[in-house]
mmCIF file of C-alpha atoms in Angstrom:
data_model
loop_
_atom_site.group_PDB
_atom_site.id
_atom_site.type_symbol
_atom_site.label_atom_id
_atom_site.label_comp_id
_atom_site.label_asym_id
_atom_site.label_seq_id
_atom_site.Cartn_x
_atom_site.Cartn_y
_atom_site.Cartn_z
ATOM 1 C CA MET A 1 0.283 -0.064 0.181
ATOM 2 C CA ALA A 2 2.876 2.170 0.840
ATOM 3 C CA SER A 3 3.731 1.581 -2.840
ATOM 4 C CA GLN A 4 0.383 3.009 -4.469
ATOM 5 C CA ASP A 5 0.532 5.916 -2.012
ATOM 6 C CA ARG A 6 4.354 6.576 -3.331
ATOM 7 C CA ASP A 7 2.884 6.354 -6.929
ATOM 8 C CA ARG A 8 0.297 8.509 -6.094
ATOM 9 C CA ALA A 9 2.210 10.809 -5.119
ATOM 10 C CA ALA A 10 5.299 11.251 -7.715
ATOM 11 C CA ALA A 11 2.581 11.621 -10.248
ATOM 12 C CA LEU A 12 1.086 14.560 -8.800
ATOM 13 C CA SER A 13 3.080 17.254 -10.946
ATOM 14 C CA LEU A 14 2.081 15.789 -13.569
ATOM 15 C CA GLN A 15 -1.433 16.485 -12.378
ATOM 16 C CA LEU A 16 -0.606 19.436 -11.620
ATOM 17 C CA ALA A 17 0.754 20.616 -15.639
ATOM 18 C CA ARG A 18 -2.559 19.166 -16.663
ATOM 19 C CA ALA A 19 -5.115 20.930 -14.864
ATOM 20 C CA HIS A 20 -2.467 24.431 -16.189
ATOM 21 C CA GLU A 21 -2.684 22.916 -19.569
ATOM 22 C CA GLU A 22 -6.565 22.543 -19.148
ATOM 23 C CA LEU A 23 -7.005 25.988 -17.898
ATOM 24 C CA ARG A 24 -4.305 27.608 -20.780
ATOM 25 C CA ARG A 25 -7.362 25.632 -23.405
ATOM 26 C CA LEU A 26 -10.134 27.301 -21.607
ATOM 27 C CA ILE A 27 -8.812 30.905 -21.683
ATOM 28 C CA THR A 28 -7.711 30.122 -25.042
ATOM 29 C CA GLY A 29 -10.724 28.782 -26.337
ATOM 30 C CA ILE A 30 -12.492 31.976 -24.925
ATOM 31 C CA ARG A 31 -9.901 34.410 -26.769
ATOM 32 C CA THR A 32 -10.706 32.584 -30.189
ATOM 33 C CA ASP A 33 -14.199 32.982 -30.060
ATOM 34 C CA LEU A 34 -14.254 36.146 -29.052
ATOM 35 C CA GLY A 35 -11.965 37.224 -32.063
ATOM 36 C CA HIS A 36 -13.804 34.935 -34.817
ATOM 37 C CA ARG A 37 -17.039 35.226 -34.190
ATOM 38 C CA ARG A 38 -20.127 37.085 -32.320
ATOM 39 C CA LEU A 39 -20.773 34.914 -29.263
ATOM 40 C CA SER A 40 -24.304 35.621 -27.764
ATOM 41 C CA ASP A 41 -24.370 37.299 -24.500
ATOM 42 C CA ASP A 42 -25.677 34.797 -22.530
ATOM 43 C CA THR A 43 -22.576 32.324 -24.461
ATOM 44 C CA LEU A 44 -19.743 34.563 -23.203
ATOM 45 C CA VAL A 45 -21.578 35.338 -20.142
ATOM 46 C CA THR A 46 -21.763 32.053 -19.879
ATOM 47 C CA HIS A 47 -18.087 31.125 -21.048
ATOM 48 C CA CYS A 48 -16.301 33.546 -19.299
ATOM 49 C CA LEU A 49 -18.300 33.575 -15.381
ATOM 50 C CA ALA A 50 -17.219 29.455 -16.244
ATOM 51 C CA PHE A 51 -13.616 29.711 -16.190
ATOM 52 C CA CYS A 52 -13.237 32.486 -13.750
ATOM 53 C CA ALA A 53 -14.988 29.946 -11.448
ATOM 54 C CA ALA A 54 -12.352 26.929 -12.313
ATOM 55 C CA LEU A 55 -9.294 28.932 -12.192
ATOM 56 C CA GLU A 56 -10.629 30.471 -8.753
ATOM 57 C CA SER A 57 -11.584 27.014 -7.421
ATOM 58 C CA HIS A 58 -8.150 25.682 -8.970
ATOM 59 C CA HIS A 59 -6.115 28.504 -7.092
ATOM 60 C CA ARG A 60 -8.570 27.794 -3.610
ATOM 61 C CA GLY A 61 -7.564 23.861 -3.711
ATOM 62 C CA GLU A 62 -4.155 25.077 -4.030
ATOM 63 C CA ASP A 63 -4.104 28.356 -1.209
ATOM 64 C CA ASP A 64 -6.393 25.410 1.243
ATOM 65 C CA GLY A 65 -4.610 22.230 0.649
ATOM 66 C CA MET A 66 -1.592 21.610 -1.586
ATOM 67 C CA PHE A 67 0.605 24.224 -0.450
ATOM 68 C CA SER A 68 -0.720 23.300 2.919
ATOM 69 C CA HIS A 69 0.853 19.980 2.898
ATOM 70 C CA LEU A 70 3.875 21.051 0.782
ATOM 71 C CA LEU A 71 4.595 23.629 3.934
ATOM 72 C CA ARG A 72 3.560 20.819 6.585
ATOM 73 C CA GLU A 73 7.116 18.545 4.617
ATOM 74 C CA ARG A 74 9.325 21.542 3.315
ATOM 75 C CA PRO A 75 8.970 24.329 5.345
ATOM 76 C CA ASP A 76 11.614 26.041 3.283
ATOM 77 C CA LEU A 77 9.260 26.561 0.432
ATOM 78 C CA ALA A 78 7.261 29.028 2.358
ATOM 79 C CA PRO A 79 9.033 32.276 0.388
ATOM 80 C CA THR A 80 7.841 30.825 -3.161
ATOM 81 C CA VAL A 81 4.255 30.310 -1.507
ATOM 82 C CA ALA A 82 3.917 33.367 -0.388
ATOM 83 C CA LYS A 83 5.044 34.700 -4.148
ATOM 84 C CA LEU A 84 2.513 31.795 -5.564
ATOM 85 C CA VAL A 85 -0.712 32.794 -2.798
ATOM 86 C CA GLU A 86 0.387 37.162 -3.794
ATOM 87 C CA ASP A 87 -0.059 35.701 -7.926
ATOM 88 C CA HIS A 88 -3.467 34.158 -6.980
ATOM 89 C CA GLY A 89 -4.397 37.225 -5.164
ATOM 90 C CA MET A 90 -3.665 39.339 -8.232
ATOM 91 C CA ILE A 91 -5.418 37.346 -10.936
ATOM 92 C CA SER A 92 -7.988 36.913 -8.321
ATOM 93 C CA SER A 93 -7.998 40.621 -9.407
ATOM 94 C CA ILE A 94 -7.912 40.689 -13.346
ATOM 95 C CA LEU A 95 -10.883 37.462 -13.041
ATOM 96 C CA SER A 96 -13.098 40.016 -11.180
ATOM 97 C CA ARG A 97 -12.140 42.864 -13.623
ATOM 98 C CA VAL A 98 -13.257 39.566 -16.021
ATOM 99 C CA GLY A 99 -16.608 38.848 -14.494
ATOM 100 C CA GLU A 100 -17.781 42.406 -14.565
ATOM 101 C CA LEU A 101 -17.177 43.619 -18.178
ATOM 102 C CA ALA A 102 -18.764 40.127 -19.468
ATOM 103 C CA HIS A 103 -21.727 41.815 -17.455
ATOM 104 C CA ARG A 104 -21.281 44.883 -18.790
ATOM 105 C CA ALA A 105 -21.443 42.825 -22.157
ATOM 106 C CA THR A 106 -24.240 42.029 -21.852
ATOM 107 C CA GLU A 107 -25.553 45.381 -22.014
ATOM 108 C CA SER A 108 -22.881 46.967 -25.231
ATOM 109 C CA ARG A 109 -21.121 44.388 -26.823
ATOM 110 C CA GLY A 110 -18.232 46.848 -28.772
ATOM 111 C CA PRO A 111 -16.329 48.580 -26.723
ATOM 112 C CA ALA A 112 -16.950 45.283 -23.865
ATOM 113 C CA LEU A 113 -15.524 42.659 -25.932
ATOM 114 C CA ASP A 114 -12.920 44.535 -26.809
ATOM 115 C CA ALA A 115 -11.345 45.454 -23.155
ATOM 116 C CA ILE A 116 -12.432 42.118 -22.229
ATOM 117 C CA GLY A 117 -10.014 40.295 -25.079
ATOM 118 C CA ARG A 118 -7.268 42.916 -23.426
ATOM 119 C CA GLU A 119 -8.110 41.601 -20.169
ATOM 120 C CA LEU A 120 -8.037 38.227 -21.294
ATOM 121 C CA ASP A 121 -4.816 38.637 -23.405
ATOM 122 C CA GLY A 122 -3.666 39.746 -19.724
ATOM 123 C CA LEU A 123 -4.829 37.297 -17.653
ATOM 124 C CA ALA A 124 -3.160 34.643 -20.163
ATOM 125 C CA ALA A 125 0.026 36.283 -19.979
ATOM 126 C CA VAL A 126 -0.163 36.326 -15.974
ATOM 127 C CA MET A 127 -1.098 33.093 -15.986
ATOM 128 C CA GLU A 128 1.322 31.741 -18.888
ATOM 129 C CA SER A 129 4.138 32.762 -16.303
ATOM 130 C CA HIS A 130 2.913 31.806 -13.103
ATOM 131 C CA PHE A 131 2.172 28.256 -14.371
ATOM 132 C CA GLY A 132 5.623 27.870 -15.637
ATOM 133 C CA TYR A 133 6.994 29.043 -12.304
ATOM 134 C CA GLU A 134 4.909 27.234 -10.029
ATOM 135 C CA GLU A 135 6.071 24.312 -11.680
ATOM 136 C CA ARG A 136 9.279 24.880 -11.634
ATOM 137 C CA ALA A 137 9.377 25.659 -7.982
ATOM 138 C CA ILE A 138 7.323 22.957 -6.531
ATOM 139 C CA SER A 139 6.773 19.411 -8.413
ATOM 140 C CA GLU A 140 9.858 18.130 -7.112
ATOM 141 C CA ALA A 141 8.760 18.726 -4.030
ATOM 142 C CA LEU A 142 4.970 17.291 -4.920
ATOM 143 C CA ASP A 143 6.333 14.472 -5.876
ATOM 144 C CA ARG A 144 8.324 13.487 -3.219
ATOM 145 C CA SER A 145 5.614 14.634 -0.612
ATOM 146 C CA GLY A 146 3.602 12.343 1.159
ATOM 147 C CA PRO A 147 0.306 10.383 0.363
ATOM 148 C CA ALA A 148 -1.932 13.119 -0.584
ATOM 149 C CA ALA A 149 -5.026 14.343 1.241
ATOM 150 C CA ASP A 150 -8.107 15.718 0.240
ATOM 151 C CA TRP A 151 -6.810 18.600 -1.898
ATOM 152 C CA PRO A 152 -6.572 16.813 -5.349
ATOM 153 C CA ASP A 153 -9.681 16.774 -6.545
ATOM 154 C CA ARG A 154 -9.675 20.252 -6.206
ATOM 155 C CA VAL A 155 -6.529 21.283 -7.693
ATOM 156 C CA PHE A 156 -6.737 19.410 -10.590
ATOM 157 C CA ARG A 157 -10.135 19.217 -11.543
ATOM 158 C CA PHE A 158 -11.534 22.563 -10.486
ATOM 159 C CA GLY A 159 -14.236 21.519 -8.257
ATOM 160 C CA THR A 160 -16.290 20.085 -11.058
ATOM 161 C CA ALA A 161 -15.571 16.121 -10.000
#
């Protein structure tokens, strides 16, 4: 049984990278839709808000579970985790703006869609930097950590499983 626990832990960094890839795919799809076709108001709001909720859920799972788990075993990662949590706060602010703009877009399309596109472009750049740093900074520690508790579903499945 200990071997299965270790195998599961060793797969956590791969699962984290896959979760990040799914989030990249989602934002790319929304950005592409904004650039190539007119979404209905309801579709735009639904896509943006679903993406925002998925990313927020992923980060809450990291903040409330994965990072605590890692810090118990690796207190030396405290500065790295603090930086990642700070990034989550910045990303959360951008997500709030995207949500507000999506709601405004239901009232007046053109300029609001352009503003959403700019926010999503900025968000995608921040996400890419954040995800890359996170994967480089904690992957080894994550793979060497003990058995995971209840946080993996929240981090890897965005609270939808």
